[in-house]
Amino acid sequence: MIIKSAEFKVSVASADKIPDLGLPEFAFVGRSNVGKSSLINALCNRSKLARTSSLPGRTRLINYFEINKEVMLVDLPGYGFAKASKIEQEKWQSLIGEYLMHNKNLKKVFVLLDIRHEPNEKDEDMINYLSYFNIPFVIVATKLDKIKPSQVVKQKQLLANKIGVGMDNIIVTSAELKKGLDKIWEIIKSE
Ligand code: GTP
Ligand code: MG
């Protein structure tokens, strides 16, 4: 994918401010620190478009990035950030829920899972939620560079078994090594 332009558009902190920007949206969800913002940067070939951090809980708002004036990549707050207060966590959860539920521009949700770890209850809740409401989603394993090549199949199998999808339905990526990005763009372009 040739990136001609990648522009931050708007940040949203509350459900009543969710905008209709008139372009198809592709959202990135996943546990805090899984690599959502890094993946968006890698996809856009920009290092600092979306803010990243080694500390979980970096993205607390919904951030919209307009690519080639054609599509919106939407960076959602991470779930399961243990250090946030319960009230804050509930606020993000309802923000994410509102975004996912009432959005005619939303075409696909990329659910990110760290390739090193078994999906937890929050990941399963997210996947069940998307399935229940018929919101189209794709599973993306992140941080491929963090495991040995010999471990890849085993870890993919672990994710696939836990969430009940075929191994072939999981896109494996590394923002660090810029791997798997074309597959994500292919999905976006096919919508
Ligand atoms: P929140 O905004 O807190 O929800 O986190 P996030 O999901 O946006 O994660 P972020 O992109 O900020 O990345 C978290 C940490 O993981 C950072 O230190 C990144 O550098 C690192 N990281 C992200 N992707 C990769 C990857 O593919 N490989 C490696 N090695 N590190 C990664
Ligand atoms: Mg982030």
Short mmCIF file of C-alpha atoms and ligand atoms in Angstrom, two decimals:
data_model
loop_
_atom_site.label_atom_id
_atom_site.label_comp_id
_atom_site.label_asym_id
_atom_site.label_seq_id
_atom_site.Cartn_x
_atom_site.Cartn_y
_atom_site.Cartn_z
CA MET A 1 0.00 0.00 0.00
CA ILE A 2 1.41 3.36 -0.97
CA ILE A 3 0.78 5.90 1.73
CA LYS A 4 0.32 9.29 0.14
CA SER A 5 -1.02 10.94 3.26
CA ALA A 6 -1.58 9.95 6.87
CA GLU A 7 -3.16 12.57 9.05
CA PHE A 8 -4.36 12.66 12.64
CA LYS A 9 -7.95 13.90 12.50
CA VAL A 10 -9.58 13.97 15.91
CA SER A 11 -9.57 12.54 19.43
CA VAL A 12 -12.78 11.63 21.16
CA ALA A 13 -13.25 11.17 24.89
CA SER A 14 -16.96 10.53 25.20
CA ALA A 15 -19.57 8.52 23.34
CA ASP A 16 -21.74 11.52 22.46
CA LYS A 17 -18.81 13.03 20.53
CA ILE A 18 -18.23 10.07 18.20
CA PRO A 19 -18.10 11.73 14.77
CA ASP A 20 -19.32 10.73 11.33
CA LEU A 21 -16.32 11.53 9.20
CA GLY A 22 -17.84 10.09 6.05
CA LEU A 23 -15.13 7.52 5.34
CA PRO A 24 -14.95 3.75 5.98
CA GLU A 25 -13.45 3.01 9.39
CA PHE A 26 -11.15 0.19 10.47
CA ALA A 27 -10.73 -0.08 14.21
CA PHE A 28 -7.91 -1.59 16.26
CA VAL A 29 -8.85 -3.11 19.61
CA GLY A 30 -6.98 -5.17 22.14
CA ARG A 31 -5.48 -5.29 25.56
CA SER A 32 -3.49 -2.34 26.74
CA ASN A 33 0.12 -2.59 25.49
CA VAL A 34 -0.66 -5.22 22.83
CA GLY A 35 0.66 -2.90 20.11
CA LYS A 36 -2.38 -1.15 18.56
CA SER A 37 -0.79 2.26 18.15
CA SER A 38 2.50 0.74 16.97
CA LEU A 39 0.68 -1.29 14.33
CA ILE A 40 -1.12 1.79 13.05
CA ASN A 41 2.21 3.60 12.79
CA ALA A 42 3.79 0.68 10.96
CA LEU A 43 0.85 0.44 8.55
CA CYS A 44 1.21 4.12 7.74
CA ASN A 45 4.97 4.02 7.61
CA ARG A 46 5.16 6.78 10.20
CA SER A 47 6.93 6.40 13.50
CA LYS A 48 4.97 8.93 15.55
CA LEU A 49 1.52 9.23 14.06
CA ALA A 50 -0.16 7.40 16.93
CA ARG A 51 1.46 7.75 20.35
CA THR A 52 2.97 4.59 21.74
CA SER A 53 4.48 3.74 25.10
CA SER A 54 6.06 0.86 26.94
CA LEU A 55 3.73 1.76 29.81
CA PRO A 56 0.25 0.31 29.36
CA GLY A 57 -2.68 2.70 29.14
CA ARG A 58 -1.17 5.16 26.70
CA THR A 59 -4.18 5.57 24.43
CA ARG A 60 -7.09 6.80 26.51
CA LEU A 61 -9.16 8.36 23.78
CA ILE A 62 -10.46 7.22 20.43
CA ASN A 63 -8.03 8.59 17.85
CA TYR A 64 -8.87 8.84 14.16
CA PHE A 65 -6.22 8.79 11.44
CA GLU A 66 -7.15 9.55 7.84
CA ILE A 67 -5.12 7.64 5.26
CA ASN A 68 -4.89 8.75 1.63
CA LYS A 69 -8.13 10.69 2.20
CA GLU A 70 -9.80 7.31 1.69
CA VAL A 71 -10.00 5.39 4.94
CA MET A 72 -9.92 5.99 8.67
CA LEU A 73 -7.77 3.89 10.96
CA VAL A 74 -9.20 4.15 14.45
CA ASP A 75 -7.03 3.61 17.52
CA LEU A 76 -9.16 2.58 20.48
CA PRO A 77 -8.16 2.65 24.16
CA GLY A 78 -6.76 -0.65 25.38
CA TYR A 79 -8.85 -2.76 27.73
CA GLY A 80 -7.69 -4.47 30.89
CA PHE A 81 -5.32 -1.78 32.08
CA ALA A 82 -4.99 -2.92 35.68
CA LYS A 83 -3.60 0.31 37.09
CA ALA A 84 -6.50 2.44 35.94
CA SER A 85 -9.24 3.05 38.48
CA LYS A 86 -12.40 1.03 38.15
CA ILE A 87 -14.31 4.14 37.15
CA GLU A 88 -11.81 4.93 34.41
CA GLN A 89 -11.88 1.35 33.14
CA GLU A 90 -15.66 1.41 33.01
CA LYS A 91 -15.57 4.70 31.15
CA TRP A 92 -13.25 3.30 28.48
CA GLN A 93 -15.27 0.14 28.22
CA SER A 94 -18.47 2.02 27.57
CA LEU A 95 -16.66 4.30 25.11
CA ILE A 96 -15.36 1.28 23.20
CA GLY A 97 -18.79 -0.37 23.36
CA GLU A 98 -20.56 2.74 22.07
CA TYR A 99 -18.04 3.10 19.27
CA LEU A 100 -18.46 -0.51 18.16
CA MET A 101 -22.24 -0.58 18.41
CA HIS A 102 -23.44 2.58 16.75
CA ASN A 103 -21.25 3.21 13.80
CA LYS A 104 -22.34 2.92 10.22
CA ASN A 105 -18.84 3.71 8.94
CA LEU A 106 -17.22 0.80 10.78
CA LYS A 107 -16.21 -1.85 8.25
CA LYS A 108 -13.93 -4.15 10.21
CA VAL A 109 -12.41 -4.53 13.65
CA PHE A 110 -8.87 -5.81 14.00
CA VAL A 111 -8.61 -7.63 17.33
CA LEU A 112 -4.99 -7.68 18.43
CA LEU A 113 -3.55 -10.49 20.54
CA ASP A 114 0.07 -10.73 21.66
CA ILE A 115 1.50 -13.82 19.98
CA ARG A 116 3.36 -14.72 23.18
CA HIS A 117 0.33 -14.98 25.44
CA GLU A 118 -2.83 -17.00 25.68
CA PRO A 119 -5.90 -14.78 25.21
CA ASN A 120 -7.40 -13.84 28.58
CA GLU A 121 -10.98 -13.35 29.72
CA LYS A 122 -11.08 -9.77 28.46
CA ASP A 123 -9.96 -10.86 25.01
CA GLU A 124 -12.62 -13.56 24.99
CA ASP A 125 -15.25 -11.05 26.12
CA MET A 126 -14.30 -8.77 23.22
CA ILE A 127 -14.46 -11.58 20.67
CA ASN A 128 -17.78 -12.83 22.05
CA TYR A 129 -19.15 -9.31 21.96
CA LEU A 130 -18.18 -8.80 18.32
CA SER A 131 -19.57 -12.22 17.35
CA TYR A 132 -22.82 -11.65 19.21
CA PHE A 133 -23.48 -8.30 17.54
CA ASN A 134 -22.31 -9.52 14.14
CA ILE A 135 -19.55 -6.95 13.92
CA PRO A 136 -16.98 -8.20 11.38
CA PHE A 137 -13.56 -8.77 12.87
CA VAL A 138 -10.17 -10.27 12.10
CA ILE A 139 -7.67 -11.63 14.59
CA VAL A 140 -4.19 -10.14 14.42
CA ALA A 141 -1.29 -11.59 16.38
CA THR A 142 1.29 -8.93 17.29
CA LYS A 143 4.98 -8.87 18.24
CA LEU A 144 6.05 -11.77 16.06
CA ASP A 145 9.67 -10.65 16.50
CA LYS A 146 9.45 -11.49 20.22
CA ILE A 147 9.34 -15.24 19.67
CA LYS A 148 11.65 -17.69 17.94
CA PRO A 149 10.63 -18.72 14.40
CA SER A 150 10.32 -22.29 15.66
CA GLN A 151 7.59 -21.17 18.10
CA VAL A 152 5.35 -19.39 15.61
CA VAL A 153 3.13 -22.30 14.58
CA LYS A 154 2.70 -23.46 18.17
CA GLN A 155 1.71 -19.99 19.37
CA LYS A 156 -0.67 -19.44 16.46
CA GLN A 157 -2.29 -22.77 17.25
CA LEU A 158 -2.66 -21.76 20.88
CA LEU A 159 -4.46 -18.55 19.93
CA ALA A 160 -6.61 -20.29 17.34
CA ASN A 161 -7.69 -23.05 19.74
CA LYS A 162 -8.51 -20.66 22.54
CA ILE A 163 -10.73 -18.41 20.42
CA GLY A 164 -12.12 -21.10 18.15
CA VAL A 165 -10.94 -19.97 14.73
CA GLY A 166 -8.77 -21.67 12.14
CA MET A 167 -5.06 -20.94 12.22
CA ASP A 168 -5.27 -19.51 8.72
CA ASN A 169 -7.61 -16.82 9.95
CA ILE A 170 -4.96 -15.24 12.12
CA ILE A 171 -2.75 -12.56 10.62
CA VAL A 172 0.69 -12.56 12.19
CA THR A 173 2.44 -9.20 12.40
CA SER A 174 5.42 -7.37 13.74
CA ALA A 175 5.31 -3.59 13.88
CA GLU A 176 8.99 -3.69 14.75
CA LEU A 177 9.97 -5.68 11.62
CA LYS A 178 7.08 -4.40 9.50
CA LYS A 179 5.76 -7.89 8.87
CA GLY A 180 2.21 -8.88 7.94
CA LEU A 181 1.22 -5.33 7.08
CA ASP A 182 0.27 -6.05 3.46
CA LYS A 183 -2.24 -8.62 4.62
CA ILE A 184 -3.97 -6.00 6.73
CA TRP A 185 -4.02 -3.52 3.86
CA GLU A 186 -5.43 -6.22 1.59
CA ILE A 187 -8.36 -6.66 3.94
CA ILE A 188 -8.89 -2.92 4.17
CA LYS A 189 -8.75 -2.48 0.40
CA SER A 190 -11.15 -5.35 -0.22
CA GLU A 191 -13.93 -3.59 1.73
P1 GTP B 1 -2.34 1.23 24.83
O1 GTP B 1 -2.38 2.52 24.08
O2 GTP B 1 -1.81 1.35 26.20
O3 GTP B 1 -3.63 0.49 24.78
O4 GTP B 1 -1.23 0.28 24.11
P2 GTP B 1 -1.06 -0.11 22.57
O5 GTP B 1 -1.82 -1.36 22.31
O6 GTP B 1 -1.36 1.05 21.69
O7 GTP B 1 0.50 -0.48 22.50
P3 GTP B 1 1.71 0.35 21.90
O8 GTP B 1 1.61 0.41 20.42
O9 GTP B 1 1.83 1.64 22.63
O10 GTP B 1 2.92 -0.63 22.21
C1 GTP B 1 3.22 -1.04 23.53
C2 GTP B 1 4.67 -1.45 23.62
O11 GTP B 1 4.91 -2.59 22.80
C3 GTP B 1 5.66 -0.39 23.12
O12 GTP B 1 6.80 -0.43 23.94
C4 GTP B 1 5.98 -0.83 21.71
O13 GTP B 1 7.27 -0.42 21.27
C5 GTP B 1 5.94 -2.35 21.86
N1 GTP B 1 5.60 -3.00 20.57
C6 GTP B 1 4.50 -2.79 19.83
N2 GTP B 1 4.51 -3.56 18.72
C7 GTP B 1 5.65 -4.27 18.76
C8 GTP B 1 6.26 -5.25 17.90
O14 GTP B 1 5.77 -5.65 16.84
N3 GTP B 1 7.46 -5.78 18.31
C9 GTP B 1 8.06 -5.40 19.47
N4 GTP B 1 9.21 -5.97 19.80
N5 GTP B 1 7.52 -4.48 20.29
C10 GTP B 1 6.34 -3.92 19.96
MG MG B 2 -2.09 2.89 22.11
#
